[in-house]
Short mmCIF file of C-alpha atoms and ligand atoms in Angstrom, two decimals:
data_model
loop_
_atom_site.label_atom_id
_atom_site.label_comp_id
_atom_site.label_asym_id
_atom_site.label_seq_id
_atom_site.Cartn_x
_atom_site.Cartn_y
_atom_site.Cartn_z
CA MET A 1069 114.62 116.45 69.06
CA ASN A 1070 116.48 116.36 72.26
CA HIS A 1071 118.54 113.01 72.89
CA LEU A 1072 118.52 113.05 76.64
CA PRO A 1073 120.71 110.83 78.55
CA ILE A 1074 118.58 109.37 81.31
CA ALA A 1075 118.92 106.78 83.81
CA ILE A 1076 116.28 104.57 85.01
CA ILE A 1077 117.28 102.64 88.33
CA GLY A 1078 115.32 99.75 90.15
CA GLY A 1079 111.67 100.19 90.11
CA ASP A 1080 108.86 97.78 89.01
CA LEU A 1081 107.48 96.80 85.77
CA ARG A 1082 106.30 100.29 84.97
CA TYR A 1083 109.88 101.32 84.47
CA VAL A 1084 110.52 98.45 81.90
CA ARG A 1085 107.44 99.77 80.10
CA LEU A 1086 108.85 103.73 80.68
CA CYS A 1087 112.26 102.30 79.52
CA GLN A 1088 110.53 101.55 75.83
CA LEU A 1089 108.70 104.98 76.05
CA LEU A 1090 111.76 106.96 76.32
CA ILE A 1091 113.86 104.71 73.78
CA ASP A 1092 110.92 105.38 71.49
CA LYS A 1093 111.07 108.86 71.70
CA GLY A 1094 114.86 108.76 70.94
CA HIS A 1095 116.44 109.18 74.21
CA ASN A 1096 119.72 107.31 75.32
CA VAL A 1097 118.57 105.07 78.47
CA TYR A 1098 120.86 103.77 80.74
CA VAL A 1099 119.41 100.97 83.06
CA TYR A 1100 120.80 99.42 86.13
CA GLY A 1101 118.62 97.78 88.96
CA ILE A 1102 116.34 96.25 86.72
CA SER A 1103 116.69 92.86 84.96
CA HIS A 1104 113.66 91.90 82.59
CA PRO A 1105 113.58 90.35 79.02
CA ASP A 1106 111.34 93.24 77.86
CA ILE A 1107 114.13 95.88 78.57
CA PRO A 1108 114.53 97.36 75.03
CA VAL A 1109 118.02 95.97 73.38
CA GLN A 1110 118.41 99.90 72.71
CA ALA A 1111 119.00 100.61 76.19
CA THR A 1112 122.48 100.50 77.80
CA ILE A 1113 122.40 98.12 80.43
CA CYS A 1114 125.00 99.33 83.26
CA SER A 1115 127.14 97.12 85.33
CA SER A 1116 127.77 99.40 88.34
CA LEU A 1117 126.34 102.83 89.65
CA GLU A 1118 129.55 104.37 88.20
CA ASP A 1119 128.00 103.97 84.65
CA VAL A 1120 125.13 106.24 85.19
CA LYS A 1121 127.13 109.47 86.62
CA SER A 1122 127.04 111.27 83.45
CA CYS A 1123 123.41 111.24 83.16
CA LYS A 1124 121.84 114.35 83.40
CA TYR A 1125 118.53 113.03 84.81
CA ILE A 1126 118.05 109.77 86.95
CA ILE A 1127 114.58 108.22 87.26
CA ALA A 1128 114.81 106.41 90.56
CA PRO A 1129 112.04 103.93 92.23
CA ILE A 1130 108.48 104.76 93.17
CA PRO A 1131 108.85 103.77 96.09
CA PHE A 1132 112.26 105.33 96.35
CA SER A 1133 113.28 102.84 99.43
CA LYS A 1134 110.69 100.65 101.29
CA ASP A 1135 113.71 99.82 104.17
CA ASN A 1136 115.33 103.37 104.34
CA ASN A 1137 118.47 101.79 103.61
CA THR A 1138 118.43 100.28 100.16
CA LEU A 1139 116.91 101.34 96.86
CA PHE A 1140 113.64 99.51 95.87
CA THR A 1141 114.49 97.02 93.11
CA PRO A 1142 112.14 94.15 92.98
CA LEU A 1143 113.24 93.22 89.33
CA SER A 1144 116.89 92.77 90.31
CA ASN A 1145 118.80 90.96 92.55
CA VAL A 1146 121.42 93.85 92.82
CA SER A 1147 121.06 95.81 96.19
CA ILE A 1148 121.52 99.52 95.91
CA SER A 1149 122.54 101.04 99.11
CA ILE A 1150 121.10 104.67 99.61
CA GLU A 1151 124.60 105.81 100.20
CA GLN A 1152 125.95 104.09 97.19
CA PHE A 1153 123.22 106.22 95.18
CA PHE A 1154 123.67 109.41 96.79
CA LEU A 1155 127.65 109.10 95.78
CA ALA A 1156 126.38 108.44 92.19
CA ALA A 1157 123.71 110.72 91.78
CA ASN A 1158 125.19 114.11 93.17
CA ASN A 1159 125.56 115.85 89.77
CA SER A 1160 122.07 114.75 88.41
CA PHE A 1161 118.52 115.88 88.93
CA ILE A 1162 116.42 112.82 90.29
CA LEU A 1163 112.95 111.88 89.80
CA LEU A 1164 111.65 109.53 92.45
CA GLY A 1165 108.53 108.92 94.47
CA ALA A 1166 107.03 108.57 97.87
CA LEU A 1167 110.21 109.78 99.49
CA SER A 1168 110.19 109.44 103.24
CA ASN A 1169 110.50 112.77 105.46
CA ASN A 1170 114.10 111.29 106.76
CA LEU A 1171 115.09 110.61 103.16
CA LYS A 1172 114.04 114.21 102.07
CA LEU A 1173 116.39 115.59 104.71
CA GLN A 1174 119.19 113.67 103.43
CA PHE A 1175 118.57 114.82 99.82
CA LYS A 1176 118.81 118.38 100.63
CA LYS A 1177 121.71 117.72 103.13
CA ARG A 1178 123.71 116.45 99.98
CA ASN A 1179 122.33 119.47 97.63
CA ILE A 1180 120.95 116.85 95.55
CA GLN A 1181 118.21 117.75 93.37
CA TYR A 1182 115.13 115.84 93.13
CA LYS A 1183 111.54 115.80 92.42
CA ASP A 1184 109.18 113.33 94.17
CA LEU A 1185 106.23 112.67 91.56
CA MET A 1186 104.08 111.67 94.57
CA ASP A 1187 103.96 115.13 95.73
CA MET A 1188 102.52 116.26 92.45
CA ASP A 1189 98.79 116.30 92.22
CA GLU A 1190 99.05 115.45 88.49
CA THR A 1191 100.69 112.32 89.28
CA ALA A 1192 98.42 111.43 92.19
CA ILE A 1193 95.21 112.46 90.38
CA LEU A 1194 96.14 110.47 87.31
CA ASN A 1195 97.61 107.43 89.12
CA ALA A 1196 94.04 107.09 90.90
CA ILE A 1197 92.69 105.81 88.04
CA PRO A 1198 94.87 102.44 87.61
CA THR A 1199 94.53 102.49 91.42
CA ALA A 1200 90.71 102.34 91.46
CA GLU A 1201 90.60 99.95 88.70
CA GLY A 1202 93.08 97.70 90.55
CA ALA A 1203 90.83 98.00 93.87
CA ILE A 1204 87.79 97.19 91.91
CA GLN A 1205 89.86 94.19 90.18
CA TYR A 1206 90.46 92.59 93.80
CA ALA A 1207 87.36 93.12 95.05
CA MET A 1208 85.82 91.18 92.17
CA GLN A 1209 88.38 88.38 92.61
CA ASN A 1210 88.00 88.14 96.31
CA SER A 1211 84.22 88.25 96.37
CA GLU A 1212 81.73 85.99 95.17
CA ILE A 1213 79.24 88.60 94.62
CA THR A 1214 78.87 91.63 92.17
CA LEU A 1215 79.93 95.14 92.96
CA HIS A 1216 76.52 95.72 91.40
CA ASP A 1217 73.93 96.45 94.07
CA SER A 1218 76.45 95.73 96.54
CA GLU A 1219 77.12 98.29 99.82
CA CYS A 1220 80.59 99.77 99.35
CA LEU A 1221 82.03 102.24 101.69
CA VAL A 1222 84.97 104.28 100.77
CA LEU A 1223 87.24 105.62 103.76
CA GLY A 1224 88.49 109.10 102.60
CA PHE A 1225 87.46 111.59 99.82
CA GLY A 1226 90.99 112.59 98.62
CA ARG A 1227 92.19 111.97 94.82
CA CYS A 1228 91.78 108.01 95.04
CA GLY A 1229 88.55 108.08 97.26
CA LYS A 1230 87.01 110.64 94.65
CA ILE A 1231 88.12 108.60 91.71
CA LEU A 1232 87.23 104.90 93.15
CA ALA A 1233 83.59 106.26 94.51
CA HIS A 1234 82.62 107.45 91.11
CA LYS A 1235 83.94 104.17 89.49
CA LEU A 1236 82.06 101.94 91.97
CA TYR A 1237 78.69 104.41 91.62
CA GLY A 1238 79.00 103.88 87.81
CA LEU A 1239 79.06 99.62 88.35
CA GLY A 1240 75.93 100.14 90.05
CA ALA A 1241 77.06 99.88 93.91
CA LYS A 1242 75.57 101.63 96.60
CA VAL A 1243 78.24 103.65 97.63
CA SER A 1244 78.89 105.37 101.20
CA VAL A 1245 81.77 107.58 101.70
CA GLU A 1246 83.31 108.58 104.49
CA ALA A 1247 84.97 112.13 105.25
CA ARG A 1248 85.81 114.38 108.25
CA SER A 1249 85.21 118.02 106.44
CA SER A 1250 81.74 119.08 106.24
CA LYS A 1251 82.76 120.50 102.45
CA ASP A 1252 83.67 116.92 101.45
CA LEU A 1253 80.37 115.39 103.11
CA ALA A 1254 78.33 117.88 101.23
CA PHE A 1255 80.24 117.16 97.96
CA ILE A 1256 79.38 113.24 98.91
CA SER A 1257 75.89 113.78 99.09
CA THR A 1258 75.75 116.05 95.63
CA TYR A 1259 77.71 113.30 93.52
CA GLY A 1260 74.71 111.01 94.78
CA TYR A 1261 76.63 108.97 97.73
CA ASN A 1262 75.79 108.37 101.24
CA PRO A 1263 78.01 110.71 103.55
CA ILE A 1264 79.31 109.43 106.57
CA PRO A 1265 80.83 111.84 108.59
CA LEU A 1266 84.18 110.04 110.25
CA LYS A 1267 82.86 110.43 114.00
CA ASP A 1268 79.85 108.35 113.06
CA LEU A 1269 81.68 105.76 111.10
CA LYS A 1270 81.69 102.94 114.18
CA ASP A 1271 77.54 103.23 113.75
CA TYR A 1272 77.59 102.25 110.04
CA LEU A 1273 80.32 99.91 109.81
CA ASP A 1274 78.32 96.45 110.14
CA LYS A 1275 76.23 96.83 106.58
CA TYR A 1276 79.08 96.88 103.97
CA HIS A 1277 80.19 94.19 101.62
CA PHE A 1278 82.91 96.16 100.71
CA ILE A 1279 85.29 98.73 102.34
CA PHE A 1280 88.00 100.37 100.77
CA ASN A 1281 90.38 102.42 102.62
CA THR A 1282 92.38 105.57 101.07
CA ILE A 1283 93.47 106.91 104.63
CA PRO A 1284 96.89 106.45 105.73
CA ALA A 1285 96.11 106.89 109.27
CA ILE A 1286 94.53 104.28 111.81
CA VAL A 1287 90.58 105.49 111.82
CA LEU A 1288 89.50 102.02 112.80
CA ASP A 1289 90.53 100.96 116.17
CA ILE A 1290 89.33 97.66 117.93
CA GLU A 1291 86.12 98.77 118.96
CA ALA A 1292 85.77 99.65 115.22
CA ILE A 1293 87.02 96.53 113.97
CA ARG A 1294 84.54 94.14 116.11
CA LYS A 1295 81.69 95.98 114.35
CA ILE A 1296 82.72 94.67 110.71
CA SER A 1297 80.91 91.93 109.40
CA GLN A 1298 83.04 88.59 108.91
CA ASP A 1299 81.56 88.65 105.42
CA THR A 1300 82.95 92.14 104.50
CA LEU A 1301 86.02 92.39 102.32
CA TYR A 1302 88.12 94.87 103.56
CA ILE A 1303 90.66 96.41 100.92
CA GLU A 1304 93.65 98.34 102.24
CA LEU A 1305 95.06 101.02 99.71
CA ALA A 1306 96.55 103.36 101.79
CA SER A 1307 100.06 103.63 102.63
CA ALA A 1308 101.27 102.91 105.88
CA PRO A 1309 99.99 102.62 108.52
CA GLY A 1310 96.56 102.14 106.60
CA GLY A 1311 93.31 102.53 108.15
CA ILE A 1312 93.50 99.39 110.19
CA ASP A 1313 96.01 97.68 112.41
CA PRO A 1314 96.29 94.29 110.04
CA CYS A 1315 97.30 92.12 112.86
CA ALA A 1316 94.32 93.01 114.78
CA ALA A 1317 91.95 92.66 111.89
CA LYS A 1318 93.15 89.51 111.10
CA THR A 1319 92.97 87.91 114.54
CA LEU A 1320 89.28 89.55 114.82
CA GLY A 1321 88.37 87.79 111.65
CA VAL A 1322 88.19 90.48 109.27
CA ASN A 1323 88.80 89.43 105.51
CA TYR A 1324 92.00 91.90 104.96
CA ILE A 1325 93.01 92.31 101.28
CA PRO A 1326 96.20 94.33 101.43
CA ALA A 1327 96.33 96.10 98.15
CA PRO A 1328 99.92 98.38 97.70
CA SER A 1329 101.71 99.41 94.28
CA LEU A 1330 98.28 98.85 92.41
CA PRO A 1331 99.15 100.74 89.08
CA GLY A 1332 102.37 99.10 88.61
CA LYS A 1333 100.78 95.93 89.15
CA VAL A 1334 97.71 96.03 87.15
CA ALA A 1335 98.52 98.70 84.80
CA PRO A 1336 102.29 99.35 84.39
CA LYS A 1337 101.77 100.54 80.91
CA SER A 1338 99.23 102.96 81.60
CA ALA A 1339 100.99 104.05 84.94
CA ALA A 1340 104.51 104.30 82.94
CA LYS A 1341 102.58 106.92 80.67
CA ILE A 1342 101.68 108.68 83.74
CA ILE A 1343 105.40 109.15 84.88
CA TYR A 1344 106.40 110.14 81.21
CA HIS A 1345 104.10 112.67 81.23
CA CYS A 1346 104.70 114.06 84.49
CA PHE A 1347 108.40 114.09 83.89
CA SER A 1348 107.67 115.94 80.66
CA LEU A 1349 105.92 118.55 82.86
CA ILE A 1350 109.01 118.75 85.25
CA LEU A 1351 111.40 119.18 82.49
CA HIS A 1352 109.26 121.58 80.71
CA ASP A 1353 109.41 124.00 83.99
CA MET A 1354 113.10 123.61 83.70
CA GLY A 1355 112.92 124.59 80.11
CA GLU A 1356 113.94 121.19 78.45
CA PHE A 1357 111.66 119.11 76.71
CA LEU A 1358 111.36 115.44 76.54
P1 LIG B 2728 94.93 112.25 99.60
O1 LIG B 2728 94.20 112.78 98.15
O2 LIG B 2728 95.88 113.10 100.38
O3 LIG B 2728 93.59 111.53 100.27
C1 LIG B 2728 93.92 111.21 101.85
C2 LIG B 2728 92.38 111.28 102.27
O4 LIG B 2728 92.70 110.82 103.68
C3 LIG B 2728 91.46 112.36 102.56
O5 LIG B 2728 90.38 112.31 102.41
C4 LIG B 2728 92.01 112.85 103.99
O6 LIG B 2728 91.06 113.59 104.51
C5 LIG B 2728 92.39 111.43 104.51
N1 LIG B 2728 93.05 111.70 105.87
C6 LIG B 2728 94.14 111.82 105.73
N2 LIG B 2728 94.80 111.69 107.30
C7 LIG B 2728 93.35 111.41 108.14
C8 LIG B 2728 93.13 111.16 109.30
N3 LIG B 2728 94.08 111.08 110.27
N4 LIG B 2728 91.96 110.72 109.68
C9 LIG B 2728 90.86 110.73 108.83
N5 LIG B 2728 91.26 111.35 107.61
C10 LIG B 2728 92.40 111.30 106.95
O7 LIG B 2728 95.46 110.85 99.16
P2 LIG B 2728 95.54 109.77 97.74
O8 LIG B 2728 96.01 110.58 96.61
O9 LIG B 2728 93.89 109.80 97.97
O10 LIG B 2728 96.21 108.53 98.29
C11 LIG B 2728 95.73 107.96 99.28
C12 LIG B 2728 96.58 106.98 99.79
O11 LIG B 2728 96.68 105.66 98.91
C13 LIG B 2728 97.91 107.34 100.31
O12 LIG B 2728 98.28 106.28 101.35
C14 LIG B 2728 98.47 107.01 99.09
O13 LIG B 2728 99.97 106.56 99.26
C15 LIG B 2728 98.00 105.76 98.81
N6 LIG B 2728 97.78 105.14 97.55
C16 LIG B 2728 98.03 103.68 97.32
C17 LIG B 2728 98.02 103.24 95.78
C18 LIG B 2728 97.96 101.51 95.92
O14 LIG B 2728 98.27 101.47 94.45
N7 LIG B 2728 97.43 101.04 96.67
C19 LIG B 2728 97.95 104.03 94.79
C20 LIG B 2728 97.90 105.54 95.21
C21 LIG B 2728 98.07 105.83 96.22
P3 LIG B 2728 91.29 115.32 104.19
O15 LIG B 2728 90.84 115.60 103.21
O16 LIG B 2728 90.11 115.77 105.56
O17 LIG B 2728 92.92 115.77 104.91
#
């Protein structure tokens, strides 16, 4: 077996579980920017970014950064500036996620090799499972009714929208799905869901117990928000800006539940396996085996 030197820098509970997976496979794992009791004793805890310079592979956070200045390190008090990271990482291959366009340019400018896991269909599709389960968990926790027999609207029919609609349908919900393409609308009715074209969305908004948004673009303006019943639970799954302006939604009495980063929160072990699987696909393409 290949014993690769792999650094894990920052990240959430998924990365603690990933660390264990990599150790179990015999790799030499270096950790920086995570402090957690479950980090295996076999991992090398680094005291500075200098210590990871020799690692051929670096697994950086998903999302890489939330503020475009520092890495996402929710499990540590250490603040790692992106500039510092660039200096330490310029000879390594970086695995990361959800890189902004601006940061993509900076990686390119510095000739640092990287792969954004969120650009891979394999990751996004597999991640849609814990995301959908998490969305359902949030819906159950925040309502007094069953999903069975409830009116559910899923906004968007991409990777998350498809899996979520499928799971809601399996629970006995009455599922409507919004899409803008006629092909998606045809698939939506073929699966037995109620198809809602984006252009007609406003006409339907008053009847749902749950609205799950997977569209990362404002599709519900003030006029649309006013149509949503105060009994409706709106669960925001999409990344910024989301489908609705949260301030306007709250001001107008919408029961708004933000639900970011669900895989890491509701199923960190499963999410770690997904990252491991996708990392092994990337390494395979590079002629290396995990
Ligand atoms: P996706 O496969 O790209 O699907 C996005 C959907 O949004 C598609 O149906 C797309 O329609 C629609 N859409 C995009 N822009 C639109 C616009 N301007 N107007 C109307 N519809 C628009 O993405 P995904 O993998 O399902 O992910 C969806 C979102 O959830 C992303 O923001 C992602 O970052 C986020 N996410 C969140 C979590 C979490 O834990 N909360 C987990 C995973 C992903 P078309 O196909 O017609 O373009």
